[in-house]
Amino acid sequence: RTLVLAGRGMMGVTACPAVTVAQTINFKLLPRYSYTTFKSDAPLETVVGHTADTGLQGELAVDPTKPQAAKGTVKVDMNTVRTGIDKRDADMRSKPYLDTETEANRGVVFEVQGAELSGPLDSGKPVPAKIRGLLTAKQKPVERVVDGTVTYIKLSPDQVEAQKRFGFTSDNLKVPAKLATTFSDHAMQVPQLLILKLSNDIAIETDLTFVKP
């Protein structure tokens, strides 16, 4: 779901001055404005799985003055991912793929272990980021570097009053990002019969909005 934090719920918001006091903020994911997609682009078929809202959970600990030390997790409930064909969705949740009947396999999790950014987060200014972490699917973790953009939005008390009905608070983060993985990296094998319809490569795109509780 590419959603824009400055969109329907944030129209007219004016960015506040840059943060200068070091303070780690514990952010929680705002599911209604967040989404994740998984894309397989094979020779004969492109498959896109999508989930949003209750299919996502996440939290981040970020000091806007030192965002390079960010830590956190984002979890996707794979039972909520839909590709538009019910039979295909059921097959992907079964063995030998995700096997989500096993509870430990149900979530795909990215654990944030730090980030490379050019400097601090100034309110209203998007900052490109290389986000380091572990991507775990079917209990198989792999190291990944995510290409993303981090936008910190600091609201004044009057702005908070106007935006709280949409779920926004004094401190907000918007993080669109992309990364890649493969079925084989997570101990899943595409059957020979399906190699023209299902690629081993998986492109993941996400657009996440976090708020200070």
PDB file of C-alpha atoms in Angstrom:
ATOM      1  CA  ARG A   1       0.000   0.000   0.000  1.00  0.00           C
ATOM      2  CA  THR A   2       2.146   3.243  -1.064  1.00  0.00           C
ATOM      3  CA  LEU A   3       0.478   5.691   1.341  1.00  0.00           C
ATOM      4  CA  VAL A   4       1.628   9.245   1.888  1.00  0.00           C
ATOM      5  CA  LEU A   5       1.870  10.479   5.463  1.00  0.00           C
ATOM      6  CA  ALA A   6       1.362  14.014   4.238  1.00  0.00           C
ATOM      7  CA  GLY A   7      -1.755  12.883   2.392  1.00  0.00           C
ATOM      8  CA  ARG A   8      -5.350  12.641   3.477  1.00  0.00           C
ATOM      9  CA  GLY A   9      -4.647  12.783   7.201  1.00  0.00           C
ATOM     10  CA  MET A  10      -1.783  15.285   7.099  1.00  0.00           C
ATOM     11  CA  MET A  11      -2.945  17.932   4.639  1.00  0.00           C
ATOM     12  CA  GLY A  12      -1.728  21.366   5.549  1.00  0.00           C
ATOM     13  CA  VAL A  13       0.779  20.230   8.165  1.00  0.00           C
ATOM     14  CA  THR A  14       3.801  22.500   8.448  1.00  0.00           C
ATOM     15  CA  ALA A  15       7.129  20.922   9.424  1.00  0.00           C
ATOM     16  CA  CYS A  16       8.567  22.069  12.733  1.00  0.00           C
ATOM     17  CA  PRO A  17      12.219  23.064  13.256  1.00  0.00           C
ATOM     18  CA  ALA A  18      14.972  20.450  13.372  1.00  0.00           C
ATOM     19  CA  VAL A  19      15.392  18.381  16.507  1.00  0.00           C
ATOM     20  CA  THR A  20      18.510  19.302  18.447  1.00  0.00           C
ATOM     21  CA  VAL A  21      18.097  17.456  21.769  1.00  0.00           C
ATOM     22  CA  ALA A  22      19.133  13.793  21.779  1.00  0.00           C
ATOM     23  CA  GLN A  23      16.253  11.539  22.777  1.00  0.00           C
ATOM     24  CA  THR A  24      15.418   8.004  21.736  1.00  0.00           C
ATOM     25  CA  ILE A  25      11.758   7.732  20.776  1.00  0.00           C
ATOM     26  CA  ASN A  26       9.934   4.415  20.865  1.00  0.00           C
ATOM     27  CA  PHE A  27       7.671   4.309  17.809  1.00  0.00           C
ATOM     28  CA  LYS A  28       4.792   1.918  17.090  1.00  0.00           C
ATOM     29  CA  LEU A  29       3.586   1.002  13.617  1.00  0.00           C
ATOM     30  CA  LEU A  30       0.357   2.690  12.508  1.00  0.00           C
ATOM     31  CA  PRO A  31      -1.145  -0.204  10.496  1.00  0.00           C
ATOM     32  CA  ARG A  32      -3.914   1.714   8.739  1.00  0.00           C
ATOM     33  CA  TYR A  33      -1.345   3.727   6.781  1.00  0.00           C
ATOM     34  CA  SER A  34       1.126   0.901   6.108  1.00  0.00           C
ATOM     35  CA  TYR A  35       1.456  -1.901   3.556  1.00  0.00           C
ATOM     36  CA  THR A  36       3.808  -4.610   2.263  1.00  0.00           C
ATOM     37  CA  THR A  37       3.961  -6.372  -1.108  1.00  0.00           C
ATOM     38  CA  PHE A  38       5.844  -9.475  -2.260  1.00  0.00           C
ATOM     39  CA  LYS A  39       6.512  -9.767  -5.994  1.00  0.00           C
ATOM     40  CA  SER A  40       7.615 -12.773  -8.072  1.00  0.00           C
ATOM     41  CA  ASP A  41       8.376 -11.891 -11.708  1.00  0.00           C
ATOM     42  CA  ALA A  42       8.674 -15.150 -13.672  1.00  0.00           C
ATOM     43  CA  PRO A  43       8.828 -15.544 -17.493  1.00  0.00           C
ATOM     44  CA  LEU A  44       5.146 -16.484 -17.847  1.00  0.00           C
ATOM     45  CA  GLU A  45       3.565 -14.848 -14.826  1.00  0.00           C
ATOM     46  CA  THR A  46       4.023 -12.006 -12.382  1.00  0.00           C
ATOM     47  CA  VAL A  47       2.600 -12.645  -8.920  1.00  0.00           C
ATOM     48  CA  VAL A  48       2.093  -9.831  -6.411  1.00  0.00           C
ATOM     49  CA  GLY A  49       0.995 -10.550  -2.854  1.00  0.00           C
ATOM     50  CA  HIS A  50      -0.278  -7.666  -0.739  1.00  0.00           C
ATOM     51  CA  THR A  51      -1.122  -7.100   2.893  1.00  0.00           C
ATOM     52  CA  ALA A  52      -1.960  -4.067   4.969  1.00  0.00           C
ATOM     53  CA  ASP A  53      -3.493  -2.871   8.218  1.00  0.00           C
ATOM     54  CA  THR A  54      -3.917  -5.783  10.678  1.00  0.00           C
ATOM     55  CA  GLY A  55      -1.444  -7.901   8.709  1.00  0.00           C
ATOM     56  CA  LEU A  56       1.430  -5.737   9.968  1.00  0.00           C
ATOM     57  CA  GLN A  57       3.053  -5.123  13.331  1.00  0.00           C
ATOM     58  CA  GLY A  58       6.160  -3.146  14.163  1.00  0.00           C
ATOM     59  CA  GLU A  59       8.137  -0.971  16.505  1.00  0.00           C
ATOM     60  CA  LEU A  60      11.243   1.194  16.198  1.00  0.00           C
ATOM     61  CA  ALA A  61      13.532   2.880  18.712  1.00  0.00           C
ATOM     62  CA  VAL A  62      15.056   5.928  17.012  1.00  0.00           C
ATOM     63  CA  ASP A  63      16.892   9.007  18.204  1.00  0.00           C
ATOM     64  CA  PRO A  64      16.204  11.595  15.449  1.00  0.00           C
ATOM     65  CA  THR A  65      19.586  13.201  16.136  1.00  0.00           C
ATOM     66  CA  LYS A  66      21.371   9.842  15.786  1.00  0.00           C
ATOM     67  CA  PRO A  67      19.163   7.650  13.570  1.00  0.00           C
ATOM     68  CA  GLN A  68      22.101   5.421  12.600  1.00  0.00           C
ATOM     69  CA  ALA A  69      21.580   3.472  15.852  1.00  0.00           C
ATOM     70  CA  ALA A  70      17.942   2.637  15.105  1.00  0.00           C
ATOM     71  CA  LYS A  71      16.649  -0.714  16.378  1.00  0.00           C
ATOM     72  CA  GLY A  72      13.328  -2.460  15.937  1.00  0.00           C
ATOM     73  CA  THR A  73      11.243  -5.106  14.226  1.00  0.00           C
ATOM     74  CA  VAL A  74       8.575  -5.285  11.535  1.00  0.00           C
ATOM     75  CA  LYS A  75       6.425  -8.413  11.232  1.00  0.00           C
ATOM     76  CA  VAL A  76       4.154  -9.446   8.356  1.00  0.00           C
ATOM     77  CA  ASP A  77       1.425 -12.018   9.032  1.00  0.00           C
ATOM     78  CA  MET A  78       1.683 -14.174   5.902  1.00  0.00           C
ATOM     79  CA  ASN A  79      -1.815 -15.563   6.451  1.00  0.00           C
ATOM     80  CA  THR A  80      -3.115 -12.096   5.503  1.00  0.00           C
ATOM     81  CA  VAL A  81      -1.198 -11.803   2.202  1.00  0.00           C
ATOM     82  CA  ARG A  82      -3.447 -12.001  -0.858  1.00  0.00           C
ATOM     83  CA  THR A  83      -2.472 -12.386  -4.532  1.00  0.00           C
ATOM     84  CA  GLY A  84      -5.965 -12.290  -6.032  1.00  0.00           C
ATOM     85  CA  ILE A  85      -6.313 -16.071  -6.486  1.00  0.00           C
ATOM     86  CA  ASP A  86      -7.500 -17.968  -3.403  1.00  0.00           C
ATOM     87  CA  LYS A  87      -6.086 -21.332  -4.532  1.00  0.00           C
ATOM     88  CA  ARG A  88      -2.637 -19.808  -5.092  1.00  0.00           C
ATOM     89  CA  ASP A  89      -2.758 -18.116  -1.687  1.00  0.00           C
ATOM     90  CA  ALA A  90      -3.624 -21.420  -0.013  1.00  0.00           C
ATOM     91  CA  ASP A  91      -0.812 -23.195  -1.859  1.00  0.00           C
ATOM     92  CA  MET A  92       1.749 -20.585  -0.771  1.00  0.00           C
ATOM     93  CA  ARG A  93       0.699 -20.969   2.876  1.00  0.00           C
ATOM     94  CA  SER A  94       1.064 -24.755   2.721  1.00  0.00           C
ATOM     95  CA  LYS A  95       4.067 -27.082   2.538  1.00  0.00           C
ATOM     96  CA  PRO A  96       6.618 -27.002   0.954  1.00  0.00           C
ATOM     97  CA  TYR A  97       6.366 -23.212   0.923  1.00  0.00           C
ATOM     98  CA  LEU A  98       5.573 -21.094   3.976  1.00  0.00           C
ATOM     99  CA  ASP A  99       3.823 -23.807   6.035  1.00  0.00           C
ATOM    100  CA  THR A 100       1.988 -21.204   8.093  1.00  0.00           C
ATOM    101  CA  GLU A 101       0.049 -23.845  10.026  1.00  0.00           C
ATOM    102  CA  THR A 102       3.270 -23.983  12.037  1.00  0.00           C
ATOM    103  CA  GLU A 103       2.915 -20.859  14.173  1.00  0.00           C
ATOM    104  CA  ALA A 104       6.630 -20.016  14.053  1.00  0.00           C
ATOM    105  CA  ASN A 105       6.409 -19.852  10.239  1.00  0.00           C
ATOM    106  CA  ARG A 106       3.419 -17.543  10.126  1.00  0.00           C
ATOM    107  CA  GLY A 107       5.366 -14.282  10.312  1.00  0.00           C
ATOM    108  CA  VAL A 108       8.034 -12.847   8.036  1.00  0.00           C
ATOM    109  CA  VAL A 109      10.126 -10.612  10.278  1.00  0.00           C
ATOM    110  CA  PHE A 110      12.709  -7.922   9.591  1.00  0.00           C
ATOM    111  CA  GLU A 111      14.883  -7.018  12.575  1.00  0.00           C
ATOM    112  CA  VAL A 112      16.433  -3.567  12.231  1.00  0.00           C
ATOM    113  CA  GLN A 113      20.053  -3.540  13.438  1.00  0.00           C
ATOM    114  CA  GLY A 114      21.158  -0.060  12.412  1.00  0.00           C
ATOM    115  CA  ALA A 115      21.172   2.253   9.417  1.00  0.00           C
ATOM    116  CA  GLU A 116      23.409   4.381   7.245  1.00  0.00           C
ATOM    117  CA  LEU A 117      22.123   7.949   6.865  1.00  0.00           C
ATOM    118  CA  SER A 118      23.887  11.168   5.970  1.00  0.00           C
ATOM    119  CA  GLY A 119      22.983  12.866   9.232  1.00  0.00           C
ATOM    120  CA  PRO A 120      20.192  13.573  11.729  1.00  0.00           C
ATOM    121  CA  LEU A 121      16.493  13.576  10.903  1.00  0.00           C
ATOM    122  CA  ASP A 122      15.116  17.070  10.417  1.00  0.00           C
ATOM    123  CA  SER A 123      11.336  17.333  10.532  1.00  0.00           C
ATOM    124  CA  GLY A 124       9.753  17.208   7.094  1.00  0.00           C
ATOM    125  CA  LYS A 125      12.985  16.321   5.260  1.00  0.00           C
ATOM    126  CA  PRO A 126      13.185  12.850   3.587  1.00  0.00           C
ATOM    127  CA  VAL A 127      16.575  11.198   4.155  1.00  0.00           C
ATOM    128  CA  PRO A 128      17.819   8.236   2.052  1.00  0.00           C
ATOM    129  CA  ALA A 129      18.868   5.299   4.224  1.00  0.00           C
ATOM    130  CA  LYS A 130      20.562   1.917   4.001  1.00  0.00           C
ATOM    131  CA  ILE A 131      18.874  -0.098   6.742  1.00  0.00           C
ATOM    132  CA  ARG A 132      20.750  -3.162   8.001  1.00  0.00           C
ATOM    133  CA  GLY A 133      19.101  -6.146   9.558  1.00  0.00           C
ATOM    134  CA  LEU A 134      17.966  -9.756   9.542  1.00  0.00           C
ATOM    135  CA  LEU A 135      15.096 -10.957   7.369  1.00  0.00           C
ATOM    136  CA  THR A 136      13.534 -14.154   8.710  1.00  0.00           C
ATOM    137  CA  ALA A 137      11.079 -16.288   6.746  1.00  0.00           C
ATOM    138  CA  LYS A 138      10.161 -19.854   7.650  1.00  0.00           C
ATOM    139  CA  GLN A 139      12.557 -19.528  10.604  1.00  0.00           C
ATOM    140  CA  LYS A 140      15.534 -18.979   8.253  1.00  0.00           C
ATOM    141  CA  PRO A 141      17.266 -15.614   8.923  1.00  0.00           C
ATOM    142  CA  VAL A 142      19.418 -13.904   6.291  1.00  0.00           C
ATOM    143  CA  GLU A 143      21.298 -10.610   6.483  1.00  0.00           C
ATOM    144  CA  ARG A 144      19.880  -7.885   4.271  1.00  0.00           C
ATOM    145  CA  VAL A 145      20.476  -4.197   3.541  1.00  0.00           C
ATOM    146  CA  VAL A 146      17.262  -2.365   2.750  1.00  0.00           C
ATOM    147  CA  ASP A 147      17.100   0.699   0.498  1.00  0.00           C
ATOM    148  CA  GLY A 148      14.713   3.165   2.058  1.00  0.00           C
ATOM    149  CA  THR A 149      13.830   6.753   2.843  1.00  0.00           C
ATOM    150  CA  VAL A 150      13.085   8.030   6.330  1.00  0.00           C
ATOM    151  CA  THR A 151      10.928  11.095   6.899  1.00  0.00           C
ATOM    152  CA  TYR A 152      10.477  12.402  10.442  1.00  0.00           C
ATOM    153  CA  ILE A 153       7.447  14.611  11.093  1.00  0.00           C
ATOM    154  CA  LYS A 154       7.354  16.579  14.341  1.00  0.00           C
ATOM    155  CA  LEU A 155       3.970  18.162  15.077  1.00  0.00           C
ATOM    156  CA  SER A 156       3.162  21.140  17.251  1.00  0.00           C
ATOM    157  CA  PRO A 157       0.486  20.788  19.962  1.00  0.00           C
ATOM    158  CA  ASP A 158      -2.098  22.454  17.684  1.00  0.00           C
ATOM    159  CA  GLN A 159      -1.201  20.115  14.825  1.00  0.00           C
ATOM    160  CA  VAL A 160      -1.449  17.088  17.122  1.00  0.00           C
ATOM    161  CA  GLU A 161      -4.944  18.170  18.125  1.00  0.00           C
ATOM    162  CA  ALA A 162      -5.965  18.390  14.462  1.00  0.00           C
ATOM    163  CA  GLN A 163      -4.326  15.102  13.420  1.00  0.00           C
ATOM    164  CA  LYS A 164      -5.003  12.809  16.384  1.00  0.00           C
ATOM    165  CA  ARG A 165      -8.293  11.573  14.882  1.00  0.00           C
ATOM    166  CA  PHE A 166      -6.182  10.011  12.109  1.00  0.00           C
ATOM    167  CA  GLY A 167      -3.896   8.328  14.630  1.00  0.00           C
ATOM    168  CA  PHE A 168      -0.934  10.712  14.316  1.00  0.00           C
ATOM    169  CA  THR A 169       0.908  12.058  17.359  1.00  0.00           C
ATOM    170  CA  SER A 170       3.648  14.548  18.210  1.00  0.00           C
ATOM    171  CA  ASP A 171       6.348  12.388  16.586  1.00  0.00           C
ATOM    172  CA  ASN A 172       5.843  10.407  13.367  1.00  0.00           C
ATOM    173  CA  LEU A 173       8.022   8.467  10.924  1.00  0.00           C
ATOM    174  CA  LYS A 174       7.318   7.438   7.344  1.00  0.00           C
ATOM    175  CA  VAL A 175       9.578   4.728   5.895  1.00  0.00           C
ATOM    176  CA  PRO A 176       9.096   3.458   2.331  1.00  0.00           C
ATOM    177  CA  ALA A 177      11.638   0.729   1.528  1.00  0.00           C
ATOM    178  CA  LYS A 178      12.608  -2.044  -0.883  1.00  0.00           C
ATOM    179  CA  LEU A 179      14.617  -5.236  -0.488  1.00  0.00           C
ATOM    180  CA  ALA A 180      15.126  -8.558  -2.205  1.00  0.00           C
ATOM    181  CA  THR A 181      15.369 -12.177  -1.121  1.00  0.00           C
ATOM    182  CA  THR A 182      14.818 -15.644  -2.587  1.00  0.00           C
ATOM    183  CA  PHE A 183      12.768 -18.711  -1.763  1.00  0.00           C
ATOM    184  CA  SER A 184      15.960 -20.788  -1.601  1.00  0.00           C
ATOM    185  CA  ASP A 185      17.559 -18.425   0.938  1.00  0.00           C
ATOM    186  CA  HIS A 186      14.746 -19.412   3.296  1.00  0.00           C
ATOM    187  CA  ALA A 187      14.850 -23.166   2.610  1.00  0.00           C
ATOM    188  CA  MET A 188      11.983 -23.156   0.106  1.00  0.00           C
ATOM    189  CA  GLN A 189      12.277 -24.644  -3.368  1.00  0.00           C
ATOM    190  CA  VAL A 190      10.251 -23.691  -6.452  1.00  0.00           C
ATOM    191  CA  PRO A 191       9.147 -26.970  -8.127  1.00  0.00           C
ATOM    192  CA  GLN A 192      10.566 -27.566 -11.610  1.00  0.00           C
ATOM    193  CA  LEU A 193       7.016 -27.641 -12.971  1.00  0.00           C
ATOM    194  CA  LEU A 194       6.486 -24.019 -11.860  1.00  0.00           C
ATOM    195  CA  ILE A 195       9.794 -22.339 -12.732  1.00  0.00           C
ATOM    196  CA  LEU A 196       8.216 -20.448 -15.656  1.00  0.00           C
ATOM    197  CA  LYS A 197       5.351 -19.223 -13.432  1.00  0.00           C
ATOM    198  CA  LEU A 198       7.067 -18.576 -10.107  1.00  0.00           C
ATOM    199  CA  SER A 199      10.469 -16.935  -9.766  1.00  0.00           C
ATOM    200  CA  ASN A 200      12.920 -17.894  -7.045  1.00  0.00           C
ATOM    201  CA  ASP A 201      13.581 -14.164  -6.613  1.00  0.00           C
ATOM    202  CA  ILE A 202      11.240 -12.178  -4.390  1.00  0.00           C
ATOM    203  CA  ALA A 203      11.052  -8.370  -4.436  1.00  0.00           C
ATOM    204  CA  ILE A 204       9.630  -6.887  -1.249  1.00  0.00           C
ATOM    205  CA  GLU A 205       8.273  -3.354  -1.099  1.00  0.00           C
ATOM    206  CA  THR A 206       6.898  -1.728   2.004  1.00  0.00           C
ATOM    207  CA  ASP A 207       5.630   1.667   3.065  1.00  0.00           C
ATOM    208  CA  LEU A 208       5.398   1.978   6.829  1.00  0.00           C
ATOM    209  CA  THR A 209       4.153   4.739   9.084  1.00  0.00           C
ATOM    210  CA  PHE A 210       5.201   4.839  12.745  1.00  0.00           C
ATOM    211  CA  VAL A 211       3.975   7.082  15.547  1.00  0.00           C
ATOM    212  CA  LYS A 212       5.066   7.807  19.102  1.00  0.00           C
ATOM    213  CA  PRO A 213       2.366   6.233  21.338  1.00  0.00           C
TER     214      PRO A 213
END
